[in-house]
Amino acid sequence: MAKISWPFTGRILIVFFIILAVAGCARQMAYRFADTYLAWQARSFVSLDSEQRGALRGNIDTLLQWHAEHEMPRYHALIGELTEDLEKQNLNTERLSYYEQQMADYWLAIRQSALSPAQSLLPRLSDEQADELIVSIAGNIQERADQYKEQTTAERRDESAESIAEQVERWFGEITDEQQQIIKTWTQQMPDMTQLWIEYRVRWAEGLSEALNQRHDSEQLAALLELLFLQPEQLRSEELNELGEQSQALSRQALLELTDKLTTEQREHAIEKLNGWRTDLASMMRSRSVEI
């Protein structure tokens, strides 16, 4: 489970921790077995029979092939742009907003591509399986809620600062005391949205429960899944959406400060990492017969 308590932070962090969305099945070897990984993840929420597992694998393979053909080339190109911006020290508010929007577009495309498999697979579930899925998701939410109750706001902020510092060091190498202070100030200023986010996840789970109840009505199912997959912000409270925007603005400013303080060695380290990702993306595409 992610340590960072403020979900919207991820939209900004992805600018530098680029393509980490792919990291659930990332790097060359792992991507070749991503279908197995994703199927295993699905089965961790609900028990499937052999026919359902076969259908799931088929849908996942189609999704991964689409991803390799249509999305990975876009990632490859965007990393090239980011590398050039780092080399030329050209990262500013406008460029960060551009990368943020690109990643939002990529994430939307993935969610859109998941709609068809969901519409195909959910009607195959029995009543017992539908109940099992809801119980599993509810348990996941409760686990996060319990963790939230066990921590103070200060503890969550410290944990977030530590997690962000680890990610920054992964991409830029050892950070300076000044950069560490930027991260600390950043996380101290961030609004704690954990409770609001948990409440949103509960509403999302309730929406999924309704979709499962309507899974044999194709029109109702399609409408509910479109809301859950493509318009989830409608299920968030106005306060959560407002704090999310505030969080994004703070994150953008902190990243500008961090990149402004990069040493030559850190910049070179990041460029080397990004070039490595481009190489790996090309290899992952070739594993699915896609040439860049």
CSV table of C-alpha atoms in Angstrom, one decimal:
chain,number,residue,atom,x,y,z
A,1,MET,CA,0.0,0.0,0.0
A,2,ALA,CA,1.3,3.4,-0.9
A,3,LYS,CA,2.8,5.4,1.9
A,4,ILE,CA,2.0,8.9,0.6
A,5,SER,CA,-1.1,10.0,2.2
A,6,TRP,CA,-2.0,12.8,-0.3
A,7,PRO,CA,-3.1,11.0,-3.5
A,8,PHE,CA,-3.0,14.0,-5.8
A,9,THR,CA,0.7,14.3,-5.1
A,10,GLY,CA,1.3,11.4,-7.5
A,11,ARG,CA,0.1,13.4,-10.5
A,12,ILE,CA,3.0,15.8,-10.0
A,13,LEU,CA,5.6,13.3,-8.9
A,14,ILE,CA,5.0,11.2,-12.1
A,15,VAL,CA,6.6,14.0,-14.0
A,16,PHE,CA,10.0,12.8,-12.7
A,17,PHE,CA,9.2,9.3,-11.7
A,18,ILE,CA,8.0,8.9,-15.2
A,19,ILE,CA,6.3,5.8,-16.5
A,20,LEU,CA,6.1,4.4,-12.9
A,21,ALA,CA,2.5,3.6,-13.8
A,22,VAL,CA,4.0,0.9,-16.0
A,23,ALA,CA,6.2,-0.2,-13.1
A,24,GLY,CA,3.6,-2.5,-11.8
A,25,CYS,CA,4.7,-4.6,-14.7
A,26,ALA,CA,7.8,-2.7,-15.5
A,27,ARG,CA,11.2,-3.3,-17.0
A,28,GLN,CA,12.0,-5.8,-19.8
A,29,MET,CA,11.5,-9.2,-18.1
A,30,ALA,CA,8.5,-8.2,-15.9
A,31,TYR,CA,6.6,-6.8,-18.9
A,32,ARG,CA,6.8,-10.1,-20.7
A,33,PHE,CA,5.0,-11.7,-17.7
A,34,ALA,CA,2.6,-8.8,-17.0
A,35,ASP,CA,-0.4,-10.8,-18.1
A,36,THR,CA,0.4,-13.3,-15.4
A,37,TYR,CA,0.9,-10.6,-12.8
A,38,LEU,CA,-2.3,-8.8,-13.6
A,39,ALA,CA,-4.3,-12.0,-13.6
A,40,TRP,CA,-2.8,-12.8,-10.2
A,41,GLN,CA,-3.8,-9.4,-8.9
A,42,ALA,CA,-7.4,-9.9,-10.1
A,43,ARG,CA,-7.6,-13.3,-8.4
A,44,SER,CA,-6.4,-11.8,-5.1
A,45,PHE,CA,-9.8,-10.0,-5.0
A,46,VAL,CA,-12.0,-12.7,-6.3
A,47,SER,CA,-11.8,-16.5,-7.0
A,48,LEU,CA,-12.2,-17.3,-10.6
A,49,ASP,CA,-13.0,-20.6,-12.4
A,50,SER,CA,-11.0,-21.9,-15.3
A,51,GLU,CA,-13.2,-20.4,-17.9
A,52,GLN,CA,-13.2,-17.0,-16.2
A,53,ARG,CA,-9.4,-17.1,-15.8
A,54,GLY,CA,-9.0,-17.9,-19.5
A,55,ALA,CA,-11.3,-14.9,-20.5
A,56,LEU,CA,-9.4,-12.7,-18.1
A,57,ARG,CA,-6.0,-13.6,-19.6
A,58,GLY,CA,-7.4,-13.0,-23.1
A,59,ASN,CA,-8.6,-9.5,-22.1
A,60,ILE,CA,-5.3,-8.7,-20.4
A,61,ASP,CA,-3.3,-9.8,-23.3
A,62,THR,CA,-5.4,-7.6,-25.6
A,63,LEU,CA,-4.9,-4.7,-23.2
A,64,LEU,CA,-1.2,-5.2,-23.0
A,65,GLN,CA,-0.8,-5.4,-26.8
A,66,TRP,CA,-2.8,-2.2,-27.2
A,67,HIS,CA,-0.6,-0.6,-24.5
A,68,ALA,CA,2.6,-1.6,-26.3
A,69,GLU,CA,1.3,-0.4,-29.7
A,70,HIS,CA,-0.4,2.8,-28.8
A,71,GLU,CA,0.8,4.0,-25.4
A,72,MET,CA,4.4,3.0,-25.0
A,73,PRO,CA,5.6,4.9,-28.1
A,74,ARG,CA,4.0,8.0,-26.5
A,75,TYR,CA,5.9,7.4,-23.2
A,76,HIS,CA,9.1,6.9,-25.2
A,77,ALA,CA,8.7,10.2,-26.9
A,78,LEU,CA,7.7,12.0,-23.7
A,79,ILE,CA,10.8,10.7,-21.9
A,80,GLY,CA,12.9,12.1,-24.7
A,81,GLU,CA,11.3,15.5,-24.2
A,82,LEU,CA,11.9,15.4,-20.5
A,83,THR,CA,15.5,14.3,-21.0
A,84,GLU,CA,16.1,17.3,-23.3
A,85,ASP,CA,14.5,19.7,-20.8
A,86,LEU,CA,16.8,18.4,-18.1
A,87,GLU,CA,19.8,18.7,-20.3
A,88,LYS,CA,18.9,22.3,-21.3
A,89,GLN,CA,17.8,23.2,-17.8
A,90,ASN,CA,14.5,24.1,-19.3
A,91,LEU,CA,12.0,22.9,-16.7
A,92,ASN,CA,9.6,25.6,-15.6
A,93,THR,CA,6.0,25.9,-14.6
A,94,GLU,CA,4.7,25.7,-18.1
A,95,ARG,CA,6.7,22.6,-18.9
A,96,LEU,CA,5.7,20.9,-15.7
A,97,SER,CA,2.1,21.6,-16.4
A,98,TYR,CA,2.6,20.1,-19.9
A,99,TYR,CA,4.0,16.9,-18.5
A,100,GLU,CA,1.3,16.7,-15.9
A,101,GLN,CA,-1.4,17.0,-18.6
A,102,GLN,CA,0.3,14.4,-20.8
A,103,MET,CA,0.4,11.9,-17.9
A,104,ALA,CA,-3.3,12.7,-17.1
A,105,ASP,CA,-4.1,11.9,-20.7
A,106,TYR,CA,-2.2,8.7,-20.6
A,107,TRP,CA,-4.0,7.6,-17.4
A,108,LEU,CA,-7.3,8.4,-19.0
A,109,ALA,CA,-6.5,6.3,-22.0
A,110,ILE,CA,-5.7,3.3,-19.8
A,111,ARG,CA,-8.9,3.7,-17.9
A,112,GLN,CA,-10.9,3.9,-21.2
A,113,SER,CA,-9.2,0.8,-22.4
A,114,ALA,CA,-10.2,-1.1,-19.3
A,115,LEU,CA,-13.9,-0.4,-19.8
A,116,SER,CA,-14.5,-3.1,-22.4
A,117,PRO,CA,-12.8,-5.9,-20.4
A,118,ALA,CA,-14.8,-4.9,-17.3
A,119,GLN,CA,-18.0,-4.9,-19.3
A,120,SER,CA,-17.2,-8.3,-20.6
A,121,LEU,CA,-15.9,-10.0,-17.4
A,122,LEU,CA,-18.2,-8.7,-14.7
A,123,PRO,CA,-21.4,-10.3,-16.1
A,124,ARG,CA,-19.6,-13.6,-15.9
A,125,LEU,CA,-19.4,-13.4,-12.1
A,126,SER,CA,-21.8,-15.4,-9.9
A,127,ASP,CA,-23.6,-13.8,-7.0
A,128,GLU,CA,-21.1,-15.4,-4.7
A,129,GLN,CA,-18.1,-14.0,-6.6
A,130,ALA,CA,-19.7,-10.6,-6.8
A,131,ASP,CA,-20.1,-10.6,-3.0
A,132,GLU,CA,-16.5,-11.8,-2.6
A,133,LEU,CA,-15.2,-9.0,-4.8
A,134,ILE,CA,-17.0,-6.3,-2.8
A,135,VAL,CA,-15.9,-7.8,0.5
A,136,SER,CA,-12.3,-7.9,-0.7
A,137,ILE,CA,-12.4,-4.2,-1.8
A,138,ALA,CA,-14.1,-3.2,1.5
A,139,GLY,CA,-11.4,-5.0,3.4
A,140,ASN,CA,-8.7,-3.1,1.5
A,141,ILE,CA,-10.4,0.2,2.3
A,142,GLN,CA,-10.8,-0.7,6.0
A,143,GLU,CA,-7.1,-1.6,6.1
A,144,ARG,CA,-6.2,1.9,5.0
A,145,ALA,CA,-8.7,3.4,7.4
A,146,ASP,CA,-7.2,1.4,10.3
A,147,GLN,CA,-3.7,2.6,9.3
A,148,TYR,CA,-4.9,6.1,9.2
A,149,LYS,CA,-6.4,5.9,12.7
A,150,GLU,CA,-3.1,4.5,14.1
A,151,GLN,CA,-1.1,7.5,12.8
A,152,THR,CA,-1.1,11.2,13.8
A,153,THR,CA,-1.0,13.8,11.1
A,154,ALA,CA,2.7,14.5,12.0
A,155,GLU,CA,3.5,10.8,11.5
A,156,ARG,CA,1.9,10.7,8.2
A,157,ARG,CA,3.7,13.9,7.1
A,158,ASP,CA,7.1,12.4,8.2
A,159,GLU,CA,6.3,9.1,6.4
A,160,SER,CA,5.4,11.1,3.2
A,161,ALA,CA,8.6,13.1,3.4
A,162,GLU,CA,10.7,9.9,3.8
A,163,SER,CA,8.9,8.3,0.9
A,164,ILE,CA,9.3,11.3,-1.4
A,165,ALA,CA,13.0,11.6,-0.5
A,166,GLU,CA,13.6,8.0,-1.4
A,167,GLN,CA,12.0,8.5,-4.8
A,168,VAL,CA,13.9,11.7,-5.4
A,169,GLU,CA,17.2,9.9,-4.5
A,170,ARG,CA,16.3,7.0,-6.8
A,171,TRP,CA,16.1,9.4,-9.7
A,172,PHE,CA,18.7,12.0,-8.9
A,173,GLY,CA,21.1,10.3,-6.5
A,174,GLU,CA,22.0,11.4,-3.0
A,175,ILE,CA,20.1,14.6,-2.1
A,176,THR,CA,21.5,17.7,-0.4
A,177,ASP,CA,20.5,19.1,3.0
A,178,GLU,CA,18.8,22.0,1.1
A,179,GLN,CA,16.8,19.6,-1.0
A,180,GLN,CA,15.8,17.6,2.0
A,181,GLN,CA,14.5,20.8,3.6
A,182,ILE,CA,12.5,21.6,0.5
A,183,ILE,CA,10.8,18.1,0.7
A,184,LYS,CA,10.2,18.6,4.5
A,185,THR,CA,8.6,22.0,3.9
A,186,TRP,CA,6.6,20.6,1.0
A,187,THR,CA,5.1,17.8,3.0
A,188,GLN,CA,4.4,20.1,6.0
A,189,GLN,CA,2.4,22.4,3.8
A,190,MET,CA,0.4,19.7,2.1
A,191,PRO,CA,-3.2,19.3,3.3
A,192,ASP,CA,-3.9,15.9,4.9
A,193,MET,CA,-6.7,14.5,2.7
A,194,THR,CA,-6.5,10.9,3.9
A,195,GLN,CA,-9.9,10.8,5.6
A,196,LEU,CA,-11.6,12.5,2.6
A,197,TRP,CA,-9.9,10.1,0.3
A,198,ILE,CA,-11.1,7.1,2.3
A,199,GLU,CA,-14.6,8.5,2.2
A,200,TYR,CA,-14.3,8.8,-1.6
A,201,ARG,CA,-13.1,5.2,-1.9
A,202,VAL,CA,-16.1,4.0,0.1
A,203,ARG,CA,-18.4,5.8,-2.3
A,204,TRP,CA,-16.5,4.3,-5.2
A,205,ALA,CA,-16.9,0.8,-3.7
A,206,GLU,CA,-20.6,1.5,-3.3
A,207,GLY,CA,-20.8,2.4,-6.9
A,208,LEU,CA,-19.0,-0.8,-7.9
A,209,SER,CA,-21.4,-2.7,-5.7
A,210,GLU,CA,-24.3,-1.2,-7.6
A,211,ALA,CA,-22.6,-2.0,-11.0
A,212,LEU,CA,-22.2,-5.6,-9.9
A,213,ASN,CA,-25.9,-5.7,-8.9
A,214,GLN,CA,-26.7,-4.4,-12.4
A,215,ARG,CA,-24.1,-6.5,-14.2
A,216,HIS,CA,-26.7,-8.4,-16.3
A,217,ASP,CA,-28.2,-5.1,-17.6
A,218,SER,CA,-25.7,-4.1,-20.2
A,219,GLU,CA,-26.8,-0.4,-20.5
A,220,GLN,CA,-26.9,0.1,-16.7
A,221,LEU,CA,-23.6,-1.6,-16.3
A,222,ALA,CA,-21.9,0.5,-19.0
A,223,ALA,CA,-23.2,3.7,-17.5
A,224,LEU,CA,-22.1,2.9,-14.0
A,225,LEU,CA,-18.6,1.7,-15.1
A,226,GLU,CA,-18.2,4.9,-17.2
A,227,LEU,CA,-18.8,6.9,-14.0
A,228,LEU,CA,-16.4,4.8,-11.9
A,229,PHE,CA,-13.6,4.6,-14.5
A,230,LEU,CA,-13.8,7.9,-16.4
A,231,GLN,CA,-15.6,10.3,-14.0
A,232,PRO,CA,-14.6,9.3,-10.5
A,233,GLU,CA,-14.1,13.0,-9.5
A,234,GLN,CA,-17.9,13.2,-9.4
A,235,LEU,CA,-17.8,10.8,-6.4
A,236,ARG,CA,-15.3,13.0,-4.6
A,237,SER,CA,-16.4,15.7,-2.2
A,238,GLU,CA,-16.0,19.3,-3.2
A,239,GLU,CA,-13.6,19.7,-0.4
A,240,LEU,CA,-11.4,16.8,-1.6
A,241,ASN,CA,-11.3,18.2,-5.2
A,242,GLU,CA,-10.4,21.7,-3.9
A,243,LEU,CA,-7.7,20.4,-1.6
A,244,GLY,CA,-6.4,18.2,-4.5
A,245,GLU,CA,-5.9,21.3,-6.6
A,246,GLN,CA,-4.1,23.0,-3.7
A,247,SER,CA,-2.0,19.9,-3.3
A,248,GLN,CA,-1.0,20.0,-7.0
A,249,ALA,CA,0.0,23.6,-6.9
A,250,LEU,CA,2.2,23.0,-3.8
A,251,SER,CA,3.7,20.0,-5.4
A,252,ARG,CA,4.5,21.8,-8.7
A,253,GLN,CA,6.2,24.6,-6.8
A,254,ALA,CA,8.3,22.2,-4.7
A,255,LEU,CA,9.4,20.3,-7.8
A,256,LEU,CA,10.5,23.5,-9.4
A,257,GLU,CA,12.5,24.4,-6.3
A,258,LEU,CA,14.1,20.9,-6.3
A,259,THR,CA,15.1,21.0,-10.0
A,260,ASP,CA,16.5,24.4,-9.6
A,261,LYS,CA,18.8,23.1,-6.9
A,262,LEU,CA,20.0,20.1,-8.9
A,263,THR,CA,23.8,19.6,-9.0
A,264,THR,CA,25.5,18.6,-12.2
A,265,GLU,CA,25.9,15.1,-10.9
A,266,GLN,CA,22.2,14.8,-10.0
A,267,ARG,CA,21.2,16.1,-13.4
A,268,GLU,CA,23.5,13.6,-15.2
A,269,HIS,CA,22.2,10.8,-12.9
A,270,ALA,CA,18.5,11.6,-13.9
A,271,ILE,CA,19.4,11.8,-17.6
A,272,GLU,CA,21.1,8.4,-17.4
A,273,LYS,CA,18.1,6.9,-15.7
A,274,LEU,CA,15.7,8.3,-18.3
A,275,ASN,CA,17.8,7.1,-21.1
A,276,GLY,CA,17.7,3.6,-19.5
A,277,TRP,CA,13.9,3.8,-19.4
A,278,ARG,CA,13.8,4.7,-23.0
A,279,THR,CA,15.9,1.7,-23.9
A,280,ASP,CA,13.8,-0.6,-21.7
A,281,LEU,CA,10.6,0.7,-23.2
A,282,ALA,CA,11.9,0.0,-26.7
A,283,SER,CA,12.8,-3.6,-25.6
A,284,MET,CA,9.3,-4.1,-24.0
A,285,MET,CA,7.7,-3.0,-27.2
A,286,ARG,CA,9.8,-5.4,-29.2
A,287,SER,CA,8.7,-8.2,-26.9
A,288,ARG,CA,5.3,-7.6,-28.4
A,289,SER,CA,6.5,-7.1,-32.0
A,290,VAL,CA,6.3,-3.3,-31.9
A,291,GLU,CA,9.2,-1.3,-33.3
A,292,ILE,CA,9.9,2.2,-32.2
